Amino acid sequence: MAFQFNGSLETFQHDTVTHHTKDNSYWFYEKSKESFPGQAFGLEIVDILYHTKTEFQDILVFKSKTFGNVLVLNGIIQCTEKDEFAYQELITHIPIMSHPSPRKVLVIGGGDCGVIRELIKHVEDKSVESITMVEIDDMVIKLSTEFLPQMAKYHNHPKVKLTIDDGFKFLRETREKFDVIITDSSDPEGPAQEFFQINYFKLLSNALNENGIVIMQSSENIWLDIKYLKELLLKASNVFPNVEYCQCYMPSYTSGQLGLIIATMNKTVDLTRPLRRFDSCKETSLFKYYNHEVHHSSFILPTWARQYLG
Ligand code: SAM
């Protein structure tokens, strides 16, 4: 299905779009009075590719001058063609390479399908056997297929079982168990609210096989709201005895980085070191961001953040 935006950049009205008359340029600004007051991240817009409001969220896709096509949900950038691989690779390969045998994987959210693309590398390597993805809004998948084709290229791969549903509800009802669960959700404002609560960590732990590993984006990071981050880590630690925090460079996310929380019920495993690794030739051919050294270094925090987060 081809999606076409019936309008022009000049007449398009959206809270995130500002016209600068001085040089006749149009800019997208990500702002949040609650999460990051007094700062904004901006990208110059070349064209609006699509805009719609679904039952769940406001979806905007635009072509930027320097970051390629950009997917925005409720005013927050989800991914850009320029830097998406950093986040997609880390959230996927850190848990997969930390698990001895990650055969069954569940992805909650992930509508841009970038995590699926990364998981297929492990299907081809014969470690991952099945992938279930539970995304609440099929419009995100459709638009990603159209406008982010490199990310969404495996959305209908035969090893992927796609369910359009609320991830929280799915976890409450499922009897299946998984080796790795990746929560690739949007931020807590909107349909992903419940993912940032203790009950969600409980549901995750119930859906894990022995030695199972979960990972989720933490929404906040050490620069944006370290207090919130600490609270979220405490919620995770309420359920999981082994919890770690890592981060990656993400120029298109406000403050330039993204935080990830990884956890397991297995107290003895060191999640900060890969349990398995490819030789460097294969590593370089498969990944652009991840390698076994990046795996470990992503967990190393500056002194003040390490002390604050305990
Ligand atoms: N990389 C992104 C980030 O950190 O900002 C996340 C990208 S991904 C597109 C987020 C997806 O989570 C969206 O497609 C959204 O529809 C989905 N999502 C939000 N709430 C959900 C829920 N309750 N159940 C399943 N999927 C959900």
CSV table of C-alpha atoms and ligand atoms in Angstrom, one decimal:
chain,number,residue,atom,x,y,z
A,1,MET,CA,0.0,0.0,0.0
A,2,ALA,CA,1.4,3.4,-0.9
A,3,PHE,CA,0.9,6.2,1.6
A,4,GLN,CA,0.8,9.8,0.3
A,5,PHE,CA,0.7,13.0,2.2
A,6,ASN,CA,-2.0,15.2,0.7
A,7,GLY,CA,-0.6,18.6,1.7
A,8,SER,CA,2.4,20.7,1.6
A,9,LEU,CA,5.1,21.7,4.1
A,10,GLU,CA,4.1,25.3,3.8
A,11,THR,CA,0.5,24.6,4.9
A,12,PHE,CA,1.2,21.7,7.4
A,13,GLN,CA,0.3,22.5,11.0
A,14,HIS,CA,1.8,20.5,13.8
A,15,ASP,CA,2.9,21.4,17.4
A,16,THR,CA,6.4,20.2,16.6
A,17,VAL,CA,6.9,22.2,13.3
A,18,THR,CA,8.2,25.8,13.2
A,19,HIS,CA,8.6,28.0,10.2
A,20,HIS,CA,11.6,30.3,10.4
A,21,THR,CA,10.8,33.2,8.1
A,22,LYS,CA,14.3,34.7,8.1
A,23,ASP,CA,15.7,31.9,5.9
A,24,ASN,CA,12.3,30.3,5.0
A,25,SER,CA,13.2,27.0,6.6
A,26,TYR,CA,11.0,24.5,8.4
A,27,TRP,CA,12.2,22.8,11.6
A,28,PHE,CA,11.0,19.9,13.7
A,29,TYR,CA,11.6,20.5,17.4
A,30,GLU,CA,11.2,17.9,20.1
A,31,LYS,CA,10.3,19.6,23.4
A,32,SER,CA,8.9,18.3,26.6
A,33,LYS,CA,7.9,20.6,29.5
A,34,GLU,CA,7.8,17.7,31.9
A,35,SER,CA,10.8,15.5,30.8
A,36,PHE,CA,13.3,18.0,29.6
A,37,PRO,CA,12.2,21.6,30.3
A,38,GLY,CA,14.2,24.4,28.7
A,39,GLN,CA,15.9,22.4,26.0
A,40,ALA,CA,14.9,21.0,22.6
A,41,PHE,CA,16.3,18.9,19.8
A,42,GLY,CA,15.8,20.2,16.3
A,43,LEU,CA,16.1,18.9,12.7
A,44,GLU,CA,15.5,20.8,9.5
A,45,ILE,CA,12.6,19.4,7.5
A,46,VAL,CA,12.8,18.9,3.8
A,47,ASP,CA,9.4,17.3,3.3
A,48,ILE,CA,6.4,15.9,5.3
A,49,LEU,CA,6.0,12.3,4.2
A,50,TYR,CA,3.0,11.4,6.2
A,51,HIS,CA,0.9,12.4,9.2
A,52,THR,CA,-2.0,10.6,10.9
A,53,LYS,CA,-3.6,10.2,14.3
A,54,THR,CA,-4.4,6.6,15.1
A,55,GLU,CA,-6.4,5.3,18.1
A,56,PHE,CA,-3.1,5.2,20.0
A,57,GLN,CA,-0.9,8.0,18.9
A,58,ASP,CA,0.0,10.9,16.6
A,59,ILE,CA,2.3,9.6,13.9
A,60,LEU,CA,4.5,11.9,11.8
A,61,VAL,CA,7.1,10.9,9.2
A,62,PHE,CA,9.3,13.5,7.6
A,63,LYS,CA,12.3,13.7,5.5
A,64,SER,CA,15.1,15.6,7.2
A,65,LYS,CA,17.9,17.5,5.7
A,66,THR,CA,20.7,15.6,7.5
A,67,PHE,CA,19.2,12.5,9.3
A,68,GLY,CA,17.2,10.9,6.5
A,69,ASN,CA,13.6,9.9,7.1
A,70,VAL,CA,12.4,10.3,10.7
A,71,LEU,CA,9.6,8.6,12.6
A,72,VAL,CA,7.9,10.6,15.3
A,73,LEU,CA,5.3,9.4,17.8
A,74,ASN,CA,3.4,11.9,19.9
A,75,GLY,CA,6.1,14.5,19.1
A,76,ILE,CA,9.0,12.3,20.2
A,77,ILE,CA,11.6,11.0,17.7
A,78,GLN,CA,11.6,7.2,17.5
A,79,CYS,CA,14.2,6.7,14.9
A,80,THR,CA,16.0,8.3,12.1
A,81,GLU,CA,17.7,6.6,9.1
A,82,LYS,CA,21.1,8.1,10.1
A,83,ASP,CA,21.5,6.7,13.6
A,84,GLU,CA,18.9,4.0,14.2
A,85,PHE,CA,21.4,1.2,14.0
A,86,ALA,CA,23.1,2.2,17.2
A,87,TYR,CA,20.0,1.7,19.3
A,88,GLN,CA,18.6,-1.3,17.4
A,89,GLU,CA,21.9,-3.2,17.6
A,90,LEU,CA,22.5,-2.5,21.3
A,91,ILE,CA,19.0,-3.4,22.5
A,92,THR,CA,19.2,-6.6,20.4
A,93,HIS,CA,22.7,-7.9,20.6
A,94,ILE,CA,23.5,-7.2,24.2
A,95,PRO,CA,20.8,-9.7,25.5
A,96,ILE,CA,21.3,-12.2,22.7
A,97,MET,CA,25.0,-12.4,23.1
A,98,SER,CA,24.6,-12.6,26.9
A,99,HIS,CA,22.4,-15.6,26.7
A,100,PRO,CA,23.8,-19.2,26.3
A,101,SER,CA,21.0,-20.3,23.9
A,102,PRO,CA,18.5,-17.5,23.0
A,103,ARG,CA,16.1,-19.7,21.0
A,104,LYS,CA,12.8,-18.0,21.6
A,105,VAL,CA,12.6,-14.2,21.5
A,106,LEU,CA,9.7,-11.8,22.3
A,107,VAL,CA,9.7,-8.2,21.1
A,108,ILE,CA,7.2,-5.9,22.8
A,109,GLY,CA,6.5,-2.8,20.6
A,110,GLY,CA,9.2,-2.4,18.0
A,111,GLY,CA,6.9,-1.3,15.2
A,112,ASP,CA,9.7,0.2,13.1
A,113,CYS,CA,10.9,-3.5,12.8
A,114,GLY,CA,14.6,-2.5,13.3
A,115,VAL,CA,15.0,-5.0,16.2
A,116,ILE,CA,13.5,-7.7,13.9
A,117,ARG,CA,16.1,-6.9,11.3
A,118,GLU,CA,18.8,-7.4,13.9
A,119,LEU,CA,17.3,-10.6,15.3
A,120,ILE,CA,17.2,-12.1,11.8
A,121,LYS,CA,21.1,-12.0,11.9
A,122,HIS,CA,20.9,-14.6,14.7
A,123,VAL,CA,18.2,-16.6,12.9
A,124,GLU,CA,20.6,-16.9,10.0
A,125,ASP,CA,23.3,-17.8,12.5
A,126,LYS,CA,21.0,-20.5,13.8
A,127,SER,CA,20.9,-19.4,17.5
A,128,VAL,CA,17.4,-17.7,17.4
A,129,GLU,CA,14.6,-20.0,16.2
A,130,SER,CA,11.4,-18.0,16.7
A,131,ILE,CA,10.6,-14.3,17.1
A,132,THR,CA,7.2,-13.1,18.4
A,133,MET,CA,6.5,-9.4,18.1
A,134,VAL,CA,3.6,-7.7,19.8
A,135,GLU,CA,3.0,-4.2,18.6
A,136,ILE,CA,-0.1,-2.2,19.5
A,137,ASP,CA,-0.4,0.0,16.4
A,138,ASP,CA,-0.1,-1.7,13.0
A,139,MET,CA,0.0,1.8,11.3
A,140,VAL,CA,3.6,2.1,12.7
A,141,ILE,CA,4.6,-1.1,10.9
A,142,LYS,CA,2.9,0.0,7.6
A,143,LEU,CA,4.5,3.4,7.6
A,144,SER,CA,7.9,2.0,8.5
A,145,THR,CA,7.6,-0.5,5.6
A,146,GLU,CA,6.9,2.4,3.3
A,147,PHE,CA,9.3,5.1,4.6
A,148,LEU,CA,12.0,3.2,6.5
A,149,PRO,CA,12.4,0.2,4.2
A,150,GLN,CA,15.9,-0.7,5.4
A,151,MET,CA,14.6,-1.0,9.0
A,152,ALA,CA,11.4,-2.9,8.2
A,153,LYS,CA,12.8,-5.2,5.5
A,154,TYR,CA,12.1,-8.4,7.5
A,155,HIS,CA,8.6,-7.4,8.9
A,156,ASN,CA,7.1,-10.5,7.1
A,157,HIS,CA,10.0,-12.9,7.5
A,158,PRO,CA,8.7,-16.5,8.0
A,159,LYS,CA,10.3,-16.8,11.5
A,160,VAL,CA,8.4,-13.7,12.7
A,161,LYS,CA,5.1,-14.1,14.3
A,162,LEU,CA,3.4,-10.7,14.5
A,163,THR,CA,0.6,-10.0,16.9
A,164,ILE,CA,-1.2,-6.6,16.9
A,165,ASP,CA,-2.1,-6.1,20.5
A,166,ASP,CA,-1.2,-4.4,23.7
A,167,GLY,CA,2.1,-5.8,25.0
A,168,PHE,CA,1.1,-5.5,28.6
A,169,LYS,CA,-2.1,-7.5,27.9
A,170,PHE,CA,-0.2,-10.1,25.9
A,171,LEU,CA,2.1,-10.7,28.8
A,172,ARG,CA,-0.7,-10.9,31.3
A,173,GLU,CA,-2.4,-13.6,29.2
A,174,THR,CA,0.3,-15.6,27.6
A,175,ARG,CA,1.5,-19.0,28.9
A,176,GLU,CA,4.5,-19.0,26.6
A,177,LYS,CA,8.0,-18.6,28.0
A,178,PHE,CA,10.8,-16.9,26.2
A,179,ASP,CA,14.6,-16.8,26.5
A,180,VAL,CA,14.9,-13.1,25.7
A,181,ILE,CA,12.3,-10.4,25.9
A,182,ILE,CA,13.1,-7.0,24.3
A,183,THR,CA,10.8,-4.1,25.2
A,184,ASP,CA,11.3,-1.7,22.3
A,185,SER,CA,8.6,0.7,23.3
A,186,SER,CA,7.9,4.4,23.1
A,187,ASP,CA,8.1,6.6,26.2
A,188,PRO,CA,5.7,6.4,29.2
A,189,GLU,CA,3.5,9.2,27.8
A,190,GLY,CA,1.0,7.3,25.7
A,191,PRO,CA,0.3,3.6,25.2
A,192,ALA,CA,3.6,2.5,26.7
A,193,GLN,CA,2.8,3.9,30.2
A,194,GLU,CA,2.5,0.5,31.9
A,195,PHE,CA,5.9,-0.7,30.8
A,196,PHE,CA,7.6,1.5,33.4
A,197,GLN,CA,6.0,0.0,36.5
A,198,ILE,CA,6.8,-2.8,38.9
A,199,ASN,CA,3.9,-4.9,37.6
A,200,TYR,CA,5.5,-5.0,34.2
A,201,PHE,CA,8.7,-6.3,35.5
A,202,LYS,CA,6.7,-9.0,37.3
A,203,LEU,CA,5.0,-10.0,34.1
A,204,LEU,CA,8.3,-10.1,32.3
A,205,SER,CA,9.8,-12.4,34.9
A,206,ASN,CA,6.8,-14.8,34.7
A,207,ALA,CA,7.3,-15.0,30.9
A,208,LEU,CA,11.0,-16.0,31.1
A,209,ASN,CA,12.6,-19.4,30.8
A,210,GLU,CA,15.3,-20.2,33.2
A,211,ASN,CA,18.3,-18.0,32.5
A,212,GLY,CA,16.0,-15.7,30.5
A,213,ILE,CA,17.1,-12.1,30.0
A,214,VAL,CA,14.9,-8.9,29.5
A,215,ILE,CA,16.0,-5.6,28.2
A,216,MET,CA,14.0,-2.3,27.8
A,217,GLN,CA,14.7,1.3,26.8
A,218,SER,CA,14.6,3.3,30.0
A,219,SER,CA,13.1,6.5,28.5
A,220,GLU,CA,15.4,8.6,30.7
A,221,ASN,CA,19.1,8.7,30.8
A,222,ILE,CA,21.8,10.0,33.1
A,223,TRP,CA,21.6,13.6,31.7
A,224,LEU,CA,17.9,13.9,31.3
A,225,ASP,CA,16.4,12.6,34.6
A,226,ILE,CA,18.8,10.5,36.6
A,227,LYS,CA,16.3,10.4,39.5
A,228,TYR,CA,13.6,8.8,37.4
A,229,LEU,CA,16.2,6.4,36.1
A,230,LYS,CA,17.2,5.4,39.6
A,231,GLU,CA,13.6,4.8,40.5
A,232,LEU,CA,13.1,2.7,37.4
A,233,LEU,CA,16.2,0.6,38.3
A,234,LEU,CA,14.9,0.2,41.8
A,235,LYS,CA,11.5,-1.1,40.4
A,236,ALA,CA,13.4,-3.6,38.2
A,237,SER,CA,15.5,-4.7,41.2
A,238,ASN,CA,12.3,-5.3,43.2
A,239,VAL,CA,11.7,-8.2,40.8
A,240,PHE,CA,15.1,-9.2,39.3
A,241,PRO,CA,18.1,-9.9,41.5
A,242,ASN,CA,20.5,-9.0,38.7
A,243,VAL,CA,19.9,-5.6,37.0
A,244,GLU,CA,22.3,-3.5,34.9
A,245,TYR,CA,22.2,-0.2,33.1
A,246,CYS,CA,23.9,0.6,29.8
A,247,GLN,CA,23.7,3.4,27.3
A,248,CYS,CA,24.5,4.2,23.6
A,249,TYR,CA,25.3,7.2,21.6
A,250,MET,CA,22.1,8.4,19.9
A,251,PRO,CA,22.5,11.9,18.4
A,252,SER,CA,18.8,12.1,17.4
A,253,TYR,CA,17.5,11.5,21.0
A,254,THR,CA,17.4,14.5,23.3
A,255,SER,CA,20.8,14.8,25.1
A,256,GLY,CA,22.4,12.4,22.6
A,257,GLN,CA,22.1,9.1,24.3
A,258,LEU,CA,19.7,6.3,25.1
A,259,GLY,CA,19.6,4.2,28.3
A,260,LEU,CA,18.7,0.6,28.5
A,261,ILE,CA,17.9,-1.6,31.5
A,262,ILE,CA,18.8,-5.3,31.3
A,263,ALA,CA,17.9,-7.9,33.9
A,264,THR,CA,17.8,-11.6,34.7
A,265,MET,CA,16.8,-13.8,37.5
A,266,ASN,CA,20.2,-15.5,37.2
A,267,LYS,CA,22.4,-13.9,39.9
A,268,THR,CA,25.6,-15.4,38.7
A,269,VAL,CA,25.7,-14.3,35.1
A,270,ASP,CA,27.7,-11.1,34.3
A,271,LEU,CA,25.5,-9.2,31.8
A,272,THR,CA,28.2,-6.6,31.2
A,273,ARG,CA,30.3,-9.2,29.3
A,274,PRO,CA,29.2,-11.2,26.3
A,275,LEU,CA,28.9,-14.9,27.0
A,276,ARG,CA,29.3,-15.7,23.3
A,277,ARG,CA,31.1,-13.7,20.6
A,278,PHE,CA,31.8,-13.9,16.9
A,279,ASP,CA,35.3,-13.6,15.6
A,280,SER,CA,36.1,-10.0,14.6
A,281,CYS,CA,35.7,-10.5,10.9
A,282,LYS,CA,32.2,-11.8,11.3
A,283,GLU,CA,31.4,-9.2,13.9
A,284,THR,CA,32.4,-6.4,11.5
A,285,SER,CA,30.4,-7.9,8.7
A,286,LEU,CA,27.3,-8.3,10.8
A,287,PHE,CA,27.2,-5.2,12.9
A,288,LYS,CA,27.9,-1.4,12.5
A,289,TYR,CA,27.8,-0.4,16.2
A,290,TYR,CA,27.9,-3.6,18.3
A,291,ASN,CA,31.1,-5.5,19.0
A,292,HIS,CA,32.3,-7.4,22.1
A,293,GLU,CA,34.2,-4.3,23.4
A,294,VAL,CA,31.2,-2.0,22.9
A,295,HIS,CA,29.1,-4.6,24.8
A,296,HIS,CA,31.2,-4.1,27.9
A,297,SER,CA,32.0,-0.4,27.5
A,298,SER,CA,28.3,0.5,27.2
A,299,PHE,CA,28.0,-0.4,30.9
A,300,ILE,CA,30.8,1.8,32.1
A,301,LEU,CA,29.3,5.0,33.6
A,302,PRO,CA,30.9,8.3,34.6
A,303,THR,CA,31.8,8.5,38.3
A,304,TRP,CA,28.9,10.7,39.4
A,305,ALA,CA,26.3,8.6,37.6
A,306,ARG,CA,27.7,5.4,38.8
A,307,GLN,CA,27.7,6.6,42.4
A,308,TYR,CA,24.2,8.1,42.2
A,309,LEU,CA,22.7,5.0,40.6
A,310,GLY,CA,24.5,2.8,43.1
B,1,SAM,N1,13.3,3.3,19.3
B,1,SAM,C1,12.2,3.9,19.9
B,1,SAM,C2,12.4,4.8,21.1
B,1,SAM,O1,13.1,4.4,22.0
B,1,SAM,O2,12.0,5.9,21.1
B,1,SAM,C3,11.1,2.9,20.1
B,1,SAM,C4,10.6,2.6,18.7
B,1,SAM,S1,9.2,1.7,18.4
B,1,SAM,C5,8.6,2.4,17.0
B,1,SAM,C6,8.1,2.0,19.7
B,1,SAM,C7,6.8,1.2,19.5
B,1,SAM,O3,6.2,0.8,20.7
B,1,SAM,C8,5.7,2.0,18.7
B,1,SAM,O4,5.6,1.4,17.4
B,1,SAM,C9,4.5,1.9,19.6
B,1,SAM,O5,3.3,1.8,18.8
B,1,SAM,C10,4.8,0.6,20.4
B,1,SAM,N2,4.0,0.5,21.6
B,1,SAM,C11,3.7,1.5,22.5
B,1,SAM,N3,3.0,1.1,23.5
B,1,SAM,C12,2.7,-0.2,23.3
B,1,SAM,C13,2.0,-1.3,23.9
B,1,SAM,N4,1.3,-1.0,25.0
B,1,SAM,N5,2.0,-2.5,23.4
B,1,SAM,C14,2.7,-2.8,22.3
B,1,SAM,N6,3.4,-1.9,21.6
B,1,SAM,C15,3.4,-0.6,22.1
